[in-house]
Short mmCIF file of C-alpha atoms in Angstrom, two decimals:
data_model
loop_
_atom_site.label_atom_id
_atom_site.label_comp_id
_atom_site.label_asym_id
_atom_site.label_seq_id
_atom_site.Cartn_x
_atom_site.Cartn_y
_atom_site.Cartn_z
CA UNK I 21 30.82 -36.75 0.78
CA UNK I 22 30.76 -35.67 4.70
CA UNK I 23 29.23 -32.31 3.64
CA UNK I 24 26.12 -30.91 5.96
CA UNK I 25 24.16 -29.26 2.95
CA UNK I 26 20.46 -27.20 3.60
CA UNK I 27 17.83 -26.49 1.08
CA UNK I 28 15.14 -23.38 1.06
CA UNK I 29 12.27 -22.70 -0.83
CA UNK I 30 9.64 -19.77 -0.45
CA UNK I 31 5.78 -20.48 -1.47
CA UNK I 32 2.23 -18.76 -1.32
CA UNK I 33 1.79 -15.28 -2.04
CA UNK I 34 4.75 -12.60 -2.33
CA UNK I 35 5.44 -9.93 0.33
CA UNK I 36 8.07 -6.86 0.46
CA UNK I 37 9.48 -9.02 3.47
CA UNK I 38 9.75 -13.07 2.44
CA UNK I 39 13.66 -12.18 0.76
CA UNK I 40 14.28 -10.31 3.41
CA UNK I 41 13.72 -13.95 5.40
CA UNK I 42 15.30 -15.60 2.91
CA UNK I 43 18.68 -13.83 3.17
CA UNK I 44 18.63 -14.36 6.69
CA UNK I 45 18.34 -18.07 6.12
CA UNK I 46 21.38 -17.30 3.96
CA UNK I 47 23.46 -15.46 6.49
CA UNK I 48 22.61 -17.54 8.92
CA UNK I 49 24.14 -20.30 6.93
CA UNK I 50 27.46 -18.33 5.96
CA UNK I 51 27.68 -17.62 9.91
CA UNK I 52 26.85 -21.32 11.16
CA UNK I 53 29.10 -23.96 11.75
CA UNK I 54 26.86 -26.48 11.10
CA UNK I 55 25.58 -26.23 7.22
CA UNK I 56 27.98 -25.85 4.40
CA UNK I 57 25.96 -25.18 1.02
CA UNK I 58 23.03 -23.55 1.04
CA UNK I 59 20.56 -24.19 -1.84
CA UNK I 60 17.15 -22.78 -3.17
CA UNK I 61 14.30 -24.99 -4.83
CA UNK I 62 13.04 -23.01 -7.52
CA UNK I 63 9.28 -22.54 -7.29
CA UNK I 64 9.28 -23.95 -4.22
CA UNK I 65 8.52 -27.47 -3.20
CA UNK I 66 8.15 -28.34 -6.99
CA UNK I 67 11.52 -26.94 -7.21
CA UNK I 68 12.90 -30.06 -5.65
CA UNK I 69 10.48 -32.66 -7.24
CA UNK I 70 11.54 -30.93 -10.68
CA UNK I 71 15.18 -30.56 -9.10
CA UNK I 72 15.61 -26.94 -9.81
CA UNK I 73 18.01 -25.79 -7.26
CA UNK I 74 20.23 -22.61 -7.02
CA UNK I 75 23.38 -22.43 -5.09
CA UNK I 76 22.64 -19.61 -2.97
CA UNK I 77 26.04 -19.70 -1.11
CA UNK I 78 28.02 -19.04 -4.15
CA UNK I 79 25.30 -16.24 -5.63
CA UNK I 80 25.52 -14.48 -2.39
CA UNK I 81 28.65 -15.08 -1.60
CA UNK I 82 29.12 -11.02 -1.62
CA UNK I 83 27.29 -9.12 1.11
CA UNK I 84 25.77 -6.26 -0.98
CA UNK I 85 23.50 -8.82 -3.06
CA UNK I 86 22.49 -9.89 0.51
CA UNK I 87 21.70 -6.76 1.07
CA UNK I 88 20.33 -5.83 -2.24
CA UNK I 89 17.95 -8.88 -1.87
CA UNK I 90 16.63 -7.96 1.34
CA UNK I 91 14.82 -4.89 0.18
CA UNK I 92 14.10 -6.37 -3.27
CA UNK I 93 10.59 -7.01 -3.39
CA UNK I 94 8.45 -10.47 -4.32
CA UNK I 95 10.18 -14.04 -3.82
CA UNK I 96 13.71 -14.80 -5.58
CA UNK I 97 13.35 -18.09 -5.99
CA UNK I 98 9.38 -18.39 -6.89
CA UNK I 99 6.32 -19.97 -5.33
CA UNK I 100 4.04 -22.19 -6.38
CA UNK I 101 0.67 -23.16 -4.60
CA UNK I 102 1.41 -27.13 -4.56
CA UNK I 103 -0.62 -29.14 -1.97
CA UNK I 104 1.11 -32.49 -1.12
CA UNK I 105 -1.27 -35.45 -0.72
CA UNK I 106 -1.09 -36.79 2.32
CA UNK I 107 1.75 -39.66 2.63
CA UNK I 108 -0.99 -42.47 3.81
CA UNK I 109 -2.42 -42.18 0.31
CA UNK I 110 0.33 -41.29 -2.00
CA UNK I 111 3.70 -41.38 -0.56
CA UNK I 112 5.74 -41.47 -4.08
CA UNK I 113 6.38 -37.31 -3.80
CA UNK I 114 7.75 -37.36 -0.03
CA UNK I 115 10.38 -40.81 -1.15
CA UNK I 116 11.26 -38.42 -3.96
CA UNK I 117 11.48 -35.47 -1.90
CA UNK I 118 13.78 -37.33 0.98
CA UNK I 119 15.84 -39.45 -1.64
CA UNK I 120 16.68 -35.49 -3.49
CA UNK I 121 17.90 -34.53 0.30
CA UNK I 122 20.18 -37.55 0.78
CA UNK I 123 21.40 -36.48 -2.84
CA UNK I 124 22.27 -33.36 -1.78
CA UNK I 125 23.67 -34.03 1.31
CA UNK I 126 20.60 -32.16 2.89
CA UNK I 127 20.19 -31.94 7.01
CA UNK I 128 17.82 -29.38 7.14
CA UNK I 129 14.82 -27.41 4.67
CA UNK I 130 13.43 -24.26 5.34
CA UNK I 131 10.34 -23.81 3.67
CA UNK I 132 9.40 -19.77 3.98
CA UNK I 133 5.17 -19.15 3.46
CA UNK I 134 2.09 -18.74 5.48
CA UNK I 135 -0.97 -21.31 5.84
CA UNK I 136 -0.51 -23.44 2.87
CA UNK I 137 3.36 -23.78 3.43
CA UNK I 138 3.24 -24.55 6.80
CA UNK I 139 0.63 -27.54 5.98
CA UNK I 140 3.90 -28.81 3.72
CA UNK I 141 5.81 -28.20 6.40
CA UNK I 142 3.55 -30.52 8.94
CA UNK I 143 3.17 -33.02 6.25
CA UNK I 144 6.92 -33.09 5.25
CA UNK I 145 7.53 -33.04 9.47
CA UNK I 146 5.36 -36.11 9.68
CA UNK I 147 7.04 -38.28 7.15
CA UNK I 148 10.18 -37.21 8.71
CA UNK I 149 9.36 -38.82 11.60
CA UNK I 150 8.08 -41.97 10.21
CA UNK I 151 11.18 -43.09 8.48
CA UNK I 152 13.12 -41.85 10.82
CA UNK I 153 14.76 -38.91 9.21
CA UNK I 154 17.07 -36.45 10.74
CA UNK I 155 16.54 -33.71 8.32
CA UNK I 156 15.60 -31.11 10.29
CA UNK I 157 12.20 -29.39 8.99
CA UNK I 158 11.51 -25.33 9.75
CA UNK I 159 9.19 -23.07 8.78
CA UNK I 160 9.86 -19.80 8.37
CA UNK I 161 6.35 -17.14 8.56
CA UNK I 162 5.45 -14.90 6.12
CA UNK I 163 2.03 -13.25 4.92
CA UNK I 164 0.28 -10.19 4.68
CA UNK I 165 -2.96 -11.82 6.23
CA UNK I 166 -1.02 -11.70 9.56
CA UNK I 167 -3.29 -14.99 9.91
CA UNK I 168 -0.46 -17.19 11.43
CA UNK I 169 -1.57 -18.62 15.07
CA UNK I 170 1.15 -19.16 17.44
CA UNK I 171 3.02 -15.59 16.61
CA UNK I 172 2.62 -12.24 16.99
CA UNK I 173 2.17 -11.21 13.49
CA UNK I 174 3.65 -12.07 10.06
CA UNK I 175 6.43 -10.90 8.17
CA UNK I 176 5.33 -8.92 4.81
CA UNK I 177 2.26 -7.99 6.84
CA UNK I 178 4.12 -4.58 8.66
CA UNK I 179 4.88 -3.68 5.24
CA UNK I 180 1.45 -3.90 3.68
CA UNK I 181 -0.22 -2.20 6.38
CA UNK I 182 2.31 0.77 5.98
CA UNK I 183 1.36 0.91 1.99
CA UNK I 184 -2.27 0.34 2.79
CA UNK I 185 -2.37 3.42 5.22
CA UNK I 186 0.05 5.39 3.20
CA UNK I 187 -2.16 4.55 0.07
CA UNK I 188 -5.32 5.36 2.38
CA UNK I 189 -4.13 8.90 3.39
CA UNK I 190 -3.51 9.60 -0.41
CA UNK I 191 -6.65 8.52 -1.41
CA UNK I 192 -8.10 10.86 1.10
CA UNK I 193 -6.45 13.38 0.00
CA UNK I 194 -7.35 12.94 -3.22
CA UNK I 195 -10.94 12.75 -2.65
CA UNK I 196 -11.43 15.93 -0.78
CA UNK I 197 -10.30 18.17 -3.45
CA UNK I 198 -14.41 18.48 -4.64
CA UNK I 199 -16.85 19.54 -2.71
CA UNK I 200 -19.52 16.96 -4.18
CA UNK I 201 -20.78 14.38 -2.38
CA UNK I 202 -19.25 11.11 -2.85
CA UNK I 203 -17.94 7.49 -1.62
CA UNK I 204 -15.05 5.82 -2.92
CA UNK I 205 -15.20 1.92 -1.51
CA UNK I 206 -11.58 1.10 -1.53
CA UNK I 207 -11.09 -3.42 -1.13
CA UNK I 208 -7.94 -4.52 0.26
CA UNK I 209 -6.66 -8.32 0.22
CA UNK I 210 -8.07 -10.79 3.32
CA UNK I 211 -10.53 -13.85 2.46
CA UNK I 212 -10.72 -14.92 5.93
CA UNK I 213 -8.86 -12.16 8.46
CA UNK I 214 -8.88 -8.76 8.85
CA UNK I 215 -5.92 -7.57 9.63
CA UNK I 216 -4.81 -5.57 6.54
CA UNK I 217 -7.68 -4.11 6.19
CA UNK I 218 -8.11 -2.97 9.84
CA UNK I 219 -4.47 -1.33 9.05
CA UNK I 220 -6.21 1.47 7.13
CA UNK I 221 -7.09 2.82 10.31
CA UNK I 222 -3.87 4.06 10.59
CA UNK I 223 -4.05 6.74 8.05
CA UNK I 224 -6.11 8.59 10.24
CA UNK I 225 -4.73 11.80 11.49
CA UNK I 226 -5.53 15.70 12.78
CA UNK I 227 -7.47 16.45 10.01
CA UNK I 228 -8.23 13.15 8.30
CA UNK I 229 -11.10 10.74 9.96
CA UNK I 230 -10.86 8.87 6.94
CA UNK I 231 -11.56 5.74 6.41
CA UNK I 232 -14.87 6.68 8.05
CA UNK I 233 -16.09 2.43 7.92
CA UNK I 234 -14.03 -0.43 7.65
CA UNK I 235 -16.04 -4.03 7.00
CA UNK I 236 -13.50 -6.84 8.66
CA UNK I 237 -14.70 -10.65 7.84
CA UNK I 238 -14.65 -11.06 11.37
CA UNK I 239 -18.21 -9.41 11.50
CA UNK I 240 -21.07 -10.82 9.23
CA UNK I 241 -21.70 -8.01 5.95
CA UNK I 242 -25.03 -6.60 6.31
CA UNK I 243 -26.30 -4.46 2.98
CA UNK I 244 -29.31 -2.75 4.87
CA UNK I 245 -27.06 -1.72 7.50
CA UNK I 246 -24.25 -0.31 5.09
CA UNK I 247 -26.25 1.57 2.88
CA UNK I 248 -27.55 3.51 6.25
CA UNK I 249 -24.09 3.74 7.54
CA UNK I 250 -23.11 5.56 4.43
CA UNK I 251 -26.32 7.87 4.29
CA UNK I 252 -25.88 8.89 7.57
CA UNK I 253 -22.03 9.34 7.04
CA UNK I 254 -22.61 11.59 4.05
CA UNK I 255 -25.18 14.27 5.72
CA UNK I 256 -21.73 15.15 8.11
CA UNK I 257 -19.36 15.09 5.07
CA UNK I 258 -19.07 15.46 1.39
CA UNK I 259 -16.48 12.57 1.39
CA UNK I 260 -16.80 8.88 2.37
CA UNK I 261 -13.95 6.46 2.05
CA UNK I 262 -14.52 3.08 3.03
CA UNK I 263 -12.00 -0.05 3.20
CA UNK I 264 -13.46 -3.43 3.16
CA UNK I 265 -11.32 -7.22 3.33
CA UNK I 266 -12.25 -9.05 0.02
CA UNK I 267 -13.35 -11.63 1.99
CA UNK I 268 -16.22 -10.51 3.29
CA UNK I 269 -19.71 -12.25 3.55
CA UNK I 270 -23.57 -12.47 5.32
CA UNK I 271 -24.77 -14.25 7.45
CA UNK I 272 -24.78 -17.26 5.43
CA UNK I 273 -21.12 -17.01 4.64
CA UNK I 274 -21.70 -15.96 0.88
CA UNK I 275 -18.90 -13.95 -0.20
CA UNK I 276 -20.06 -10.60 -1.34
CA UNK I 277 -18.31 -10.28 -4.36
CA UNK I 278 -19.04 -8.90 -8.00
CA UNK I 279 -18.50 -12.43 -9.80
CA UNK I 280 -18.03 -16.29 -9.02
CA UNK I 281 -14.87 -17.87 -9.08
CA UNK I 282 -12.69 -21.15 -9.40
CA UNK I 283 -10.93 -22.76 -6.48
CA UNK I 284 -6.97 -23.47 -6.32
CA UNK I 285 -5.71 -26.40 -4.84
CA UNK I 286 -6.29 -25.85 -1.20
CA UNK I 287 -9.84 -24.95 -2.20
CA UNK I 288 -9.95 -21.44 -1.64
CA UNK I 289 -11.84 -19.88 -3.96
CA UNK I 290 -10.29 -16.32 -5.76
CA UNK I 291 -12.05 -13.81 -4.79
CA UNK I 292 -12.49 -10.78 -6.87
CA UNK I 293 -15.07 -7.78 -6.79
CA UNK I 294 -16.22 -6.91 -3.08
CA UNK I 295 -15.30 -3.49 -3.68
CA UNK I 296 -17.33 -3.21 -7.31
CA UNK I 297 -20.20 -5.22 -5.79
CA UNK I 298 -20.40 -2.27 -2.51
CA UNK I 299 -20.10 0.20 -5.49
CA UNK I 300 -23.23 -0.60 -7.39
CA UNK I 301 -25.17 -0.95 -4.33
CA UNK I 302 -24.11 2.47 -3.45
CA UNK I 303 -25.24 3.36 -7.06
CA UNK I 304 -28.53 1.55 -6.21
CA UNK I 305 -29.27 2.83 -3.49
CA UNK I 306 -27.58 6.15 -2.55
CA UNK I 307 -26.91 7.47 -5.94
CA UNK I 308 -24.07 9.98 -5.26
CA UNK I 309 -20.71 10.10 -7.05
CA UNK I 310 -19.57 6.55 -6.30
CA UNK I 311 -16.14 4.50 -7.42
CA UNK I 312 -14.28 1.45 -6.13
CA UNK I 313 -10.36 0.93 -6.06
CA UNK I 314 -8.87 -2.61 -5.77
CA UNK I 315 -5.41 -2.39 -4.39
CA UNK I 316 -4.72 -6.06 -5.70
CA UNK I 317 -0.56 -6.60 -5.95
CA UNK I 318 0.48 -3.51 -5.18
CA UNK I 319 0.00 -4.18 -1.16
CA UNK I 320 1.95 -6.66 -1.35
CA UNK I 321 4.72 -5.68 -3.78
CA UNK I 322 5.67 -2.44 -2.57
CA UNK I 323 9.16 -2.03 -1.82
CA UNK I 324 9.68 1.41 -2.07
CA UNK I 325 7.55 2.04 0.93
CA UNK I 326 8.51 -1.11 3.35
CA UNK I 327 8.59 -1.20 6.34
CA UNK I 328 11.96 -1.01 8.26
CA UNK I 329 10.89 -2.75 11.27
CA UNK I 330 9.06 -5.57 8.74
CA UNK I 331 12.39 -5.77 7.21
CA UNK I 332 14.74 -6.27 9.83
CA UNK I 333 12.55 -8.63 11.89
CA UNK I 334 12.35 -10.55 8.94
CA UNK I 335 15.27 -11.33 8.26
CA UNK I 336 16.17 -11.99 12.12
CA UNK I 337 13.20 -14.81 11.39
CA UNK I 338 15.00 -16.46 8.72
CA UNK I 339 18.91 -16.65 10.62
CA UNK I 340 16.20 -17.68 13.71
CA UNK I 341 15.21 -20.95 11.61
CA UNK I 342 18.72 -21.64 10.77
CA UNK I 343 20.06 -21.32 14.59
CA UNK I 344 16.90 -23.78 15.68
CA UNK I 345 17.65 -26.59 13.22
CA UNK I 346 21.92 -26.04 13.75
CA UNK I 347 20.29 -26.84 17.62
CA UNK I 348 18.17 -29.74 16.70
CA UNK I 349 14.74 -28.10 16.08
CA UNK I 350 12.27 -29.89 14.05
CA UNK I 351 8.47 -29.82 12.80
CA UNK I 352 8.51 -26.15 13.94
CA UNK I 353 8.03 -22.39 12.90
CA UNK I 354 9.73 -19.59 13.92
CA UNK I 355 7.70 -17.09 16.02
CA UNK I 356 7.23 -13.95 17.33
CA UNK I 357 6.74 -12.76 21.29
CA UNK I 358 5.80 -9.49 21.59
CA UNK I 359 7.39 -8.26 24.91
CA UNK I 360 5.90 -4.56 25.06
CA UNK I 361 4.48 -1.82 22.74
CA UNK I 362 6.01 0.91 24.24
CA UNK I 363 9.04 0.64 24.05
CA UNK I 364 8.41 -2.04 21.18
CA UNK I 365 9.95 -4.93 21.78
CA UNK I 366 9.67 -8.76 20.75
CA UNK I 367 11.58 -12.10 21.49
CA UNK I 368 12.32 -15.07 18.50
CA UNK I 369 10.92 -17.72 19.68
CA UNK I 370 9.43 -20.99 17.92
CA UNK I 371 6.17 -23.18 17.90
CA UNK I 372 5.28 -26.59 16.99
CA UNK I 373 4.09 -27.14 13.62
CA UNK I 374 1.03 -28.80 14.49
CA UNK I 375 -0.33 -26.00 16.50
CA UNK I 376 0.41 -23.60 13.59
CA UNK I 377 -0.66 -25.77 10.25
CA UNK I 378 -4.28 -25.46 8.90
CA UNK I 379 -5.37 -22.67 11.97
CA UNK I 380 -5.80 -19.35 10.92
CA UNK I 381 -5.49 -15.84 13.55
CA UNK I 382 -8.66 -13.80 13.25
CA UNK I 383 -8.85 -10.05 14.23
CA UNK I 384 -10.63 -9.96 17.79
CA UNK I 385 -14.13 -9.58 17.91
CA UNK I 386 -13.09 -7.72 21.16
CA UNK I 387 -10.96 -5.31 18.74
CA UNK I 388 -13.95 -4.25 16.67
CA UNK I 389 -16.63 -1.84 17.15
CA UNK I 390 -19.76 -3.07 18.48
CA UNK I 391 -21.65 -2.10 14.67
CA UNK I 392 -19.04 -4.04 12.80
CA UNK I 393 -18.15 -1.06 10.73
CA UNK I 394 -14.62 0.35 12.69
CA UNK I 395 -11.76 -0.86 14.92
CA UNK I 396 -11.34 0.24 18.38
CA UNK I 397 -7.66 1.75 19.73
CA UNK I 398 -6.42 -1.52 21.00
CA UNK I 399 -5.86 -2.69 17.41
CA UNK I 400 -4.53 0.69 16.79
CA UNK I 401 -2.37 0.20 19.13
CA UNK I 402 -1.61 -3.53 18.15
CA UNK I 403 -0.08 -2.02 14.71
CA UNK I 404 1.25 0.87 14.96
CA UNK I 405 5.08 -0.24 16.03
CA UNK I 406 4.76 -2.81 13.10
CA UNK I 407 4.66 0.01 10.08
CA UNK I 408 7.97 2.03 11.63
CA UNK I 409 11.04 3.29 9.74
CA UNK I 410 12.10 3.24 6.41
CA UNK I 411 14.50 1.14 4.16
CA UNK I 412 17.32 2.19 2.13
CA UNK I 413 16.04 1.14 -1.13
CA UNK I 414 19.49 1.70 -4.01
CA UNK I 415 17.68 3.57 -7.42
CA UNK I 416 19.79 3.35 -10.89
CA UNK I 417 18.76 5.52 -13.44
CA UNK I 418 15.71 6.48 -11.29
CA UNK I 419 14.14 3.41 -10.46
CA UNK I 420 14.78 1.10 -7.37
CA UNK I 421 17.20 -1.51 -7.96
CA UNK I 422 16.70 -5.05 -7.25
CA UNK I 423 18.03 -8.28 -7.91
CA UNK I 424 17.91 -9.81 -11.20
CA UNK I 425 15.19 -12.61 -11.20
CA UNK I 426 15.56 -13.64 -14.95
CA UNK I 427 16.20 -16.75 -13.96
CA UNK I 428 12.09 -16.77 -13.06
CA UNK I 429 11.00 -15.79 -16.12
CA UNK I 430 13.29 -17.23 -19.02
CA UNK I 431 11.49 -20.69 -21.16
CA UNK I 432 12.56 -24.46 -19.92
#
């Protein structure tokens, strides 16, 4: 068998954008001269230890499902959160893993995800290169954090913010239709970076100044200093919207969240509640009409309302990891340049794993107000290109139509 075979998987947390990466790892495939079948791991790396593969060449052997699964929204082939031990201790997963690519005739695996994927990626990179492999191992970015070091920003992340400040400018709306004094403390995903959050800025317009605070963790939470922020807010206005990052904390790094929580298996712990916990101290301490709204999923599942420019960069990233390894690329990611904001324009380019893997992009403290409570126009700025155009999401019988994922869901 003289066949030159590659293997994707997607992991982590879902965006609008990571199948828009994925079918560009599967063009990029159908237009290279290097790889013949393409196949995707199921749930990703536990796809391959469970063997669990998909032949993507022959499902998408027809352009429109390419094109259908670019706008369709989550991860076609599933995630998992699996954390490989490291090879010095256990190496029975990565013999199983390398003896499944020799099976398969594999030369090169693109594993799509953000932080935790590209620590796979390093680790896979590392045993690689100890026994001498010459599969070819790429990472291709995606995240809504936009917490990736080494690029620009993430793909899934343009999309989010556009939903975020969509979702922001609705709320607003919403909110001024009584002319009762109130705060509605709206939390938006981030444990450790801001930059989703700080995308709610955007919804600001001629006649909307809303959100009027926005609480990055970047900048240390302080309740004292809130609770005046929001009195003094509310003697200007009769409406207060505020977005805060779930993962915000004091000084002593305690999350300020509504309840305590297990970790997963990169020891993060779920966070849940920053935006009910900012709502009872409003109750406490202001006492005016108060609620909270947790975006959870939604941001990140939103395909209706992508991104266009999210979309197509995307899935330039993913035919981007399949030109690198066709060219002999390894223990990389694929990256972003940005060249200019106006015009907007960025170059592909790629990184070395080991600069990327376990690092994580914060905002700029620099990009921050000096109070900790707003963003200054540089960020604004810094986003604005990324939430552009619109997609050309099919509907049947009223609702968008996407690919069939069944193949997720159905018993083993």
């Amino acid at each position: 068998m003289n066949q030159s075979n590659c293997i994707v998987a997607q992991s982590g947390g879902p965006t609008v954008a990571i199948n828009a990466s994925l079918a560009g790892v599967i063009a990029g495939v159908k237009s290279s001269e290097k790889y013949d079948i393409c196949y995707g791991a199921v749930n990703g790396i536990l796809g391959i230890l469970n063997e669990n593969y998909l032949n993507l060449s022959d499902i998408f052997a027809d352009d429109a499902n390419l094109e259908k699964l670019k706008t369709t929204p989550a991860m076609y082939l599933g995630s998992c959160r699996h954390k490989l031990p490291d090879y010095k201790d256990d190496d029975s997963p990565y013999v199983y893993i390398f003896h499944q690519f020799d099976k398969l005739s594999i030369k090169a695996f693109f594993y799509i995800g953000g932080n935790d994927s590209m620590d796979t990626v390093l680790k896979l990179s590392d045993y690689a290169k100890k026994i001498n492999s010459d599969v070819k191992i790429v990472g291709i970015p995606k995240t809504i954090d936009n917490d990736l070091c080494m690029t620009d920003h993430t793909p899934g992340f343009g999309s989010a913010a556009k939903y975020i400040a969509s979702s922001m400018l609705e709320i607003a709306h919403d909110t001024f239709i009584y002319a009762v004094k109130s705060v509605t403390i709206v939390e938006i995903m981030g444990r450790d970076a801001g930059w989703l959050t700080a995308a709610s800025a955007l919804a600001r317009n001629e006649y909307n100044t809303a959100p009027q605070f926005i609480y990055l963790p970047e900048v240390d939470f302080d309740k004292d200093k809130f609770v005046a922020d929001i009195k003094e807010a509310l003697e200007h206005t009769n409406n207060v919207i505020v977005a805060v990052s779930e993962g915000i904390h004091d000084a002593d790094g305690s999350y300020i969240t509504s309840s305590n929580a297990a970790c997963d298996q990169f020891g993060h712990q779920q966070l849940c509640g920053a935006g009910k916990a900012l709502e009872f101290i409003v109750k406490e301490n202001i006492g005016v009409k108060v609620r909270s709204v947790e975006v959870n999923v939604l941001q990140r599942c939103a395909s209706h309302l992508a991104s266009l420019t999210d979309i197509e960069e995307s899935f330039a990233q993913g035919k981007k990891g399949v030109m690198i390894a066709a060219e002999g690329v390894t223990a990389s990611m694929v990256c972003l340049k940005r060249i200019s904001n106006n015009p907007y324009q960025v170059e592909y380019t790629y990184s070395a794993i080991k600069d990327i893997a376990n690092e994580a992009k914060s905002v700029p403290r620099e990009w921050i107000n000096d109070a900790g409570n707003d963003v200054k126009p540089e960020l604004i700025e810094y986003l604005k290109p990324l939430i552009q155009g619109e997609t050309a999401v099919a509907y049947k019988d009223g609702l968008p139509d996407y690919m069939d994922v069944s193949h997720l869901h159905k018993c083993n």
